[in-house]
Short mmCIF file of C-alpha atoms in Angstrom, two decimals:
data_model
loop_
_atom_site.label_atom_id
_atom_site.label_comp_id
_atom_site.label_asym_id
_atom_site.label_seq_id
_atom_site.Cartn_x
_atom_site.Cartn_y
_atom_site.Cartn_z
CA MET A 1218 9.46 26.74 -9.68
CA SER A 1219 13.00 25.23 -9.99
CA ASN A 1220 13.95 24.28 -6.70
CA ALA A 1221 13.07 20.97 -5.29
CA ILE A 1222 10.86 20.27 -2.41
CA HIS A 1223 12.91 18.46 0.08
CA LEU A 1224 11.15 15.99 2.60
CA HIS A 1225 13.01 13.95 5.28
CA TYR A 1226 11.36 11.09 7.24
CA GLU A 1227 12.85 8.86 9.99
CA VAL A 1228 11.43 5.35 9.72
CA SER A 1229 11.12 3.56 13.07
CA GLY A 1230 12.31 0.00 13.06
CA ASP A 1231 10.32 -1.48 15.96
CA ASP A 1232 6.78 -0.34 15.00
CA PHE A 1233 5.13 -2.20 12.04
CA THR A 1234 1.92 -0.46 12.67
CA ARG A 1235 3.53 2.91 11.77
CA ALA A 1236 5.28 1.38 8.75
CA GLY A 1237 3.66 3.59 5.80
CA GLU A 1238 3.60 6.90 7.65
CA ALA A 1239 6.09 8.48 5.42
CA SER A 1240 4.64 7.29 2.36
CA GLY A 1241 1.28 8.50 3.11
CA ALA A 1242 2.69 11.76 4.16
CA VAL A 1243 4.36 12.04 0.78
CA LYS A 1244 1.25 11.07 -0.97
CA LYS A 1245 -0.75 13.53 0.55
CA ARG A 1246 1.87 16.34 -0.25
CA LEU A 1247 1.93 15.32 -3.86
CA LYS A 1248 -1.80 15.40 -3.96
CA SER A 1249 -1.67 18.93 -2.61
CA LEU A 1250 0.82 20.03 -5.40
CA GLY A 1251 -1.50 18.75 -7.98
CA TYR A 1252 0.34 15.99 -9.49
CA ASN A 1253 -1.63 13.20 -11.47
CA SER A 1254 -3.17 10.33 -9.54
CA ASP A 1255 -1.48 7.57 -11.58
CA ALA A 1256 1.95 9.20 -10.69
CA ILE A 1257 1.21 9.65 -7.09
CA ARG A 1258 -0.06 6.14 -6.76
CA ARG A 1259 3.41 4.90 -8.28
CA VAL A 1260 5.35 6.80 -5.83
CA ALA A 1261 3.16 5.93 -2.77
CA ILE A 1262 3.25 2.04 -3.72
CA ALA A 1263 7.10 1.92 -4.34
CA MET A 1264 7.87 3.89 -1.42
CA TYR A 1265 5.46 2.15 0.80
CA GLU A 1266 6.93 -1.23 -0.15
CA ALA A 1267 10.51 0.00 0.62
CA GLU A 1268 9.36 1.45 3.95
CA ILE A 1269 7.72 -2.10 4.75
CA ASN A 1270 11.10 -3.72 3.91
CA MET A 1271 13.16 -1.28 5.86
CA VAL A 1272 10.91 -2.13 9.04
CA ILE A 1273 11.01 -5.71 8.52
CA HIS A 1274 14.52 -6.58 7.53
CA ALA A 1275 16.81 -3.32 8.66
CA ASN A 1276 15.16 -2.14 11.84
CA GLY A 1277 14.18 1.11 10.22
CA GLY A 1278 16.20 3.98 8.85
CA PHE A 1279 15.36 7.14 7.00
CA CYS A 1280 13.80 8.65 3.65
CA ASP A 1281 14.93 11.51 1.71
CA VAL A 1282 12.25 12.66 -0.83
CA ASP A 1283 13.08 15.38 -3.51
CA ILE A 1284 9.90 16.70 -5.47
CA TYR A 1285 10.70 18.10 -8.73
CA PRO A 1286 8.22 19.44 -11.33
CA ASP A 1287 8.78 16.42 -13.53
CA LYS A 1288 10.21 13.73 -11.37
CA VAL A 1289 10.39 12.45 -7.80
CA GLU A 1290 13.65 11.31 -6.30
CA ILE A 1291 13.65 9.07 -3.19
CA LEU A 1292 16.51 7.55 -1.16
CA LEU A 1293 15.77 5.10 1.47
CA ALA A 1294 18.80 4.23 3.65
CA ASP A 1295 19.12 1.92 6.41
CA ASN A 1296 21.88 0.39 8.69
CA GLY A 1297 20.47 -3.27 8.37
CA PRO A 1298 22.29 -6.56 7.35
CA GLY A 1299 22.33 -5.72 3.75
CA ILE A 1300 21.05 -7.94 0.88
CA ALA A 1301 23.10 -10.85 0.28
CA ASP A 1302 21.93 -11.71 -3.26
CA VAL A 1303 20.25 -8.73 -4.95
CA ASP A 1304 19.36 -10.87 -8.23
CA LYS A 1305 17.35 -13.27 -6.09
CA ALA A 1306 15.74 -10.47 -4.13
CA MET A 1307 14.48 -9.26 -7.31
CA GLN A 1308 12.89 -12.37 -8.45
CA GLU A 1309 9.03 -12.35 -7.80
CA GLY A 1310 8.30 -14.80 -4.81
CA TYR A 1311 11.70 -14.92 -3.47
CA SER A 1312 11.53 -13.71 0.15
CA THR A 1313 13.58 -14.01 3.39
CA ALA A 1314 11.04 -12.45 5.71
CA PRO A 1315 10.08 -14.55 8.73
CA ASP A 1316 6.59 -16.13 9.34
CA ASN A 1317 5.35 -13.50 11.58
CA VAL A 1318 5.71 -10.89 8.65
CA ARG A 1319 3.77 -13.24 6.39
CA ASN A 1320 1.07 -13.32 8.85
CA LEU A 1321 0.97 -9.47 8.67
CA GLY A 1322 0.19 -9.71 4.89
CA PHE A 1323 3.71 -9.25 3.78
CA GLY A 1324 6.79 -11.30 2.95
CA ALA A 1325 5.53 -12.61 -0.44
CA GLY A 1326 8.62 -11.65 -2.35
CA MET A 1327 6.91 -8.98 -3.97
CA GLY A 1328 8.56 -5.93 -2.52
CA LEU A 1329 11.56 -5.30 -4.72
CA PRO A 1330 9.94 -6.33 -7.99
CA ASN A 1331 6.90 -4.28 -7.12
CA ILE A 1332 9.05 -1.14 -6.63
CA LYS A 1333 10.93 -2.06 -9.82
CA LYS A 1334 7.61 -2.15 -11.54
CA TYR A 1335 6.18 1.20 -10.26
CA THR A 1336 9.55 3.25 -10.70
CA ASP A 1337 11.30 4.58 -13.96
CA GLU A 1338 14.65 4.18 -12.24
CA MET A 1339 15.72 1.94 -9.22
CA ARG A 1340 19.22 1.49 -8.10
CA ILE A 1341 20.55 -0.52 -4.87
CA GLU A 1342 23.77 -0.05 -3.09
CA THR A 1343 24.06 -2.69 -0.46
CA THR A 1344 26.97 -3.78 1.64
CA LEU A 1345 26.51 -6.93 3.98
CA GLY A 1346 26.38 -5.92 7.73
CA VAL A 1347 26.56 -2.18 6.70
CA GLY A 1348 23.21 -1.34 5.23
CA THR A 1349 21.25 -0.69 1.89
CA LYS A 1350 20.44 2.26 -0.03
CA LEU A 1351 17.73 2.25 -2.47
CA TYR A 1352 17.53 5.09 -4.88
CA LEU A 1353 14.13 5.44 -6.60
CA THR A 1354 13.02 8.00 -9.35
CA VAL A 1355 9.40 8.35 -10.55
CA ILE A 1356 8.69 10.51 -13.73
CA VAL A 1357 5.66 12.33 -12.71
CA ARG A 1358 4.95 14.55 -15.95
CA GLU A 1359 5.17 13.52 -19.68
CA MET B 688 -22.72 0.24 -7.39
CA VAL B 689 -21.66 2.64 -4.38
CA VAL B 690 -20.26 1.76 -1.07
CA ARG B 691 -23.99 1.66 0.43
CA ASP B 692 -24.95 -1.10 -2.04
CA ILE B 693 -22.11 -3.18 -0.91
CA ILE B 694 -23.18 -2.96 2.92
CA GLU B 695 -26.52 -3.98 1.78
CA ILE B 696 -25.48 -7.04 -0.53
CA LEU B 697 -22.94 -8.36 2.17
CA LYS B 698 -25.44 -7.71 5.19
CA GLY B 699 -22.64 -5.74 6.47
CA GLU B 700 -22.03 -3.34 9.72
CA ILE B 701 -20.36 -0.11 9.21
CA ILE B 702 -17.22 0.15 11.53
CA CYS B 703 -16.00 3.40 10.06
CA GLU B 704 -18.15 5.68 7.68
CA GLY B 705 -16.41 7.44 4.69
CA ASP B 706 -18.47 8.44 1.67
CA LEU B 707 -21.29 5.73 1.52
CA ASN B 708 -22.08 7.32 -1.86
CA GLN B 709 -18.56 6.75 -3.43
CA GLU B 710 -18.95 4.88 -6.78
CA ILE B 711 -17.27 1.23 -6.82
CA LYS B 712 -16.07 -0.05 -9.94
CA THR B 713 -14.17 -3.15 -9.17
CA ALA B 714 -12.84 -4.98 -6.36
CA CYS B 715 -10.25 -7.29 -5.09
CA GLY B 716 -10.03 -9.92 -2.32
CA SER B 717 -6.69 -10.96 -0.57
CA ASP B 718 -5.02 -11.48 2.72
CA MET B 719 -1.75 -10.98 1.20
CA MET B 720 -1.11 -7.10 0.96
CA SER B 721 1.86 -7.49 -1.16
CA ASP B 722 -0.36 -9.02 -3.92
CA VAL B 723 -3.00 -6.23 -3.57
CA LEU B 724 0.07 -3.77 -4.23
CA ALA B 725 1.30 -5.79 -7.25
CA PHE B 726 -1.83 -6.91 -9.12
CA VAL B 727 -4.47 -4.27 -8.33
CA LYS B 728 -5.43 -1.37 -10.53
CA ASP B 729 -7.94 1.09 -10.16
CA GLN B 730 -9.91 -1.05 -7.77
CA SER B 731 -11.84 0.72 -5.17
CA VAL B 732 -12.88 -1.95 -2.70
CA LEU B 733 -10.73 -4.51 -0.87
CA LEU B 734 -12.07 -7.59 0.95
CA THR B 735 -9.81 -9.08 3.24
CA GLY B 736 -9.60 -11.40 6.33
CA LEU B 737 -6.40 -9.58 7.51
CA VAL B 738 -6.79 -7.40 10.20
CA ASN B 739 -4.26 -4.99 11.03
CA PRO B 740 -3.17 -1.23 10.25
CA GLN B 741 -1.38 -2.24 7.22
CA VAL B 742 -4.58 -3.14 5.41
CA VAL B 743 -5.65 0.41 5.81
CA ARG B 744 -2.29 1.84 4.47
CA THR B 745 -2.33 -0.38 1.50
CA ALA B 746 -5.94 0.80 0.64
CA GLU B 747 -4.62 4.39 1.11
CA MET B 748 -1.71 3.85 -1.19
CA MET B 749 -4.11 2.37 -3.85
CA ASP B 750 -6.81 5.10 -3.45
CA MET B 751 -9.28 2.50 -2.25
CA ALA B 752 -12.43 4.00 -0.65
CA CYS B 753 -13.81 0.79 1.17
CA ILE B 754 -12.47 -2.14 3.12
CA VAL B 755 -14.55 -5.03 3.93
CA PHE B 756 -13.55 -7.53 6.63
CA VAL B 757 -14.92 -10.90 5.89
CA ARG B 758 -15.76 -13.87 8.42
CA GLY B 759 -16.94 -11.26 10.86
CA LYS B 760 -13.57 -9.80 11.78
CA ASP B 761 -13.48 -7.02 14.10
CA PRO B 762 -10.63 -4.34 13.74
CA ASP B 763 -9.18 -2.70 16.75
CA GLU B 764 -9.29 1.05 17.74
CA SER B 765 -5.93 1.82 16.10
CA ILE B 766 -7.22 0.47 12.47
CA VAL B 767 -10.58 2.25 12.78
CA SER B 768 -8.86 5.64 13.57
CA LEU B 769 -6.32 5.25 10.83
CA ALA B 770 -9.30 4.76 8.46
CA GLN B 771 -11.22 7.61 9.74
CA SER B 772 -8.12 10.01 9.32
CA ARG B 773 -7.99 8.60 5.59
CA ASP B 774 -11.83 8.78 4.90
CA ILE B 775 -12.01 4.90 4.10
CA THR B 776 -15.19 3.13 4.95
CA LEU B 777 -14.57 -0.04 7.06
CA ILE B 778 -17.35 -2.75 6.92
CA LYS B 779 -17.72 -5.99 8.57
CA THR B 780 -19.50 -9.09 7.11
CA ARG B 781 -20.14 -12.42 8.41
CA TYR B 782 -19.73 -13.86 5.12
CA ARG B 783 -16.61 -15.68 4.25
CA MET B 784 -14.13 -14.56 1.77
CA PHE B 785 -15.49 -16.76 -1.30
CA THR B 786 -19.04 -16.05 -0.59
CA ALA B 787 -18.65 -12.38 -0.05
CA CYS B 788 -16.63 -12.15 -3.28
CA GLY B 789 -19.21 -14.19 -5.02
CA LEU B 790 -22.17 -12.11 -3.74
CA LEU B 791 -20.67 -8.96 -5.05
CA TYR B 792 -19.58 -10.47 -8.46
CA SER B 793 -23.02 -11.84 -8.86
CA ASN B 794 -24.48 -8.30 -8.31
CA GLY B 795 -22.27 -7.00 -11.07
CA LEU B 796 -18.95 -6.01 -9.45
CA SER B 797 -15.96 -7.24 -11.32
CA GLY B 798 -12.47 -7.74 -10.58
CA GLY B 799 -11.51 -5.07 -13.32
CA THR B 800 -8.89 -7.46 -14.91
CA GLU B 801 -9.43 -10.04 -17.78
CA VAL B 802 -7.42 -12.81 -15.94
#
């Protein structure tokens, strides 16, 4: 199978309870395709953190997922405020999330560091006032 | 230890029934889902005092089989139906977090990590 499987999801920005729908769907799809569980978990966690970020900070956006035999590529794009200081955002414990988000169990400043930890490649394109694009690659087979 | 044993040890009440014979090797307790996603590896039960659908989604991403709500907290219908569709067991216990974790630990369940 040489062609990638392409999946597209819209992420609603006003419904925190639905954040994670896209990640859950991708996880299910990868499972049905027979990828190993460790790789599936890495994809799911990275994408889930990014989806949560999108809902918390950027009023939603979309995800494009391309599944190849040896890797999964994910683009998460939003039209949010952008990230003012990417280096700071990459530090564990640094967060700009408001208190109401912390009450929901997030906003510990672990989002981007977690995403980096679980992916093989991570690239951020961000412009203040325009939005953020996050490109992730997870190698799924040796 | 299996899910059924956890219910007994914690004098718990089943709110959503998944596979009660699923083996449980390790556990973690946290109200901060970001930390669960950051530090947990191969843990199959989550103890938490946080009650919202993201608890179930976090467990889903981590392949966890069971969530224990401590301090007698009651998840609402949206949480229960989400867990049902993911085949995750939900348990409620009146014990507080520290005591619930301690009871499971003293019955042989570990955190699965050195530190």
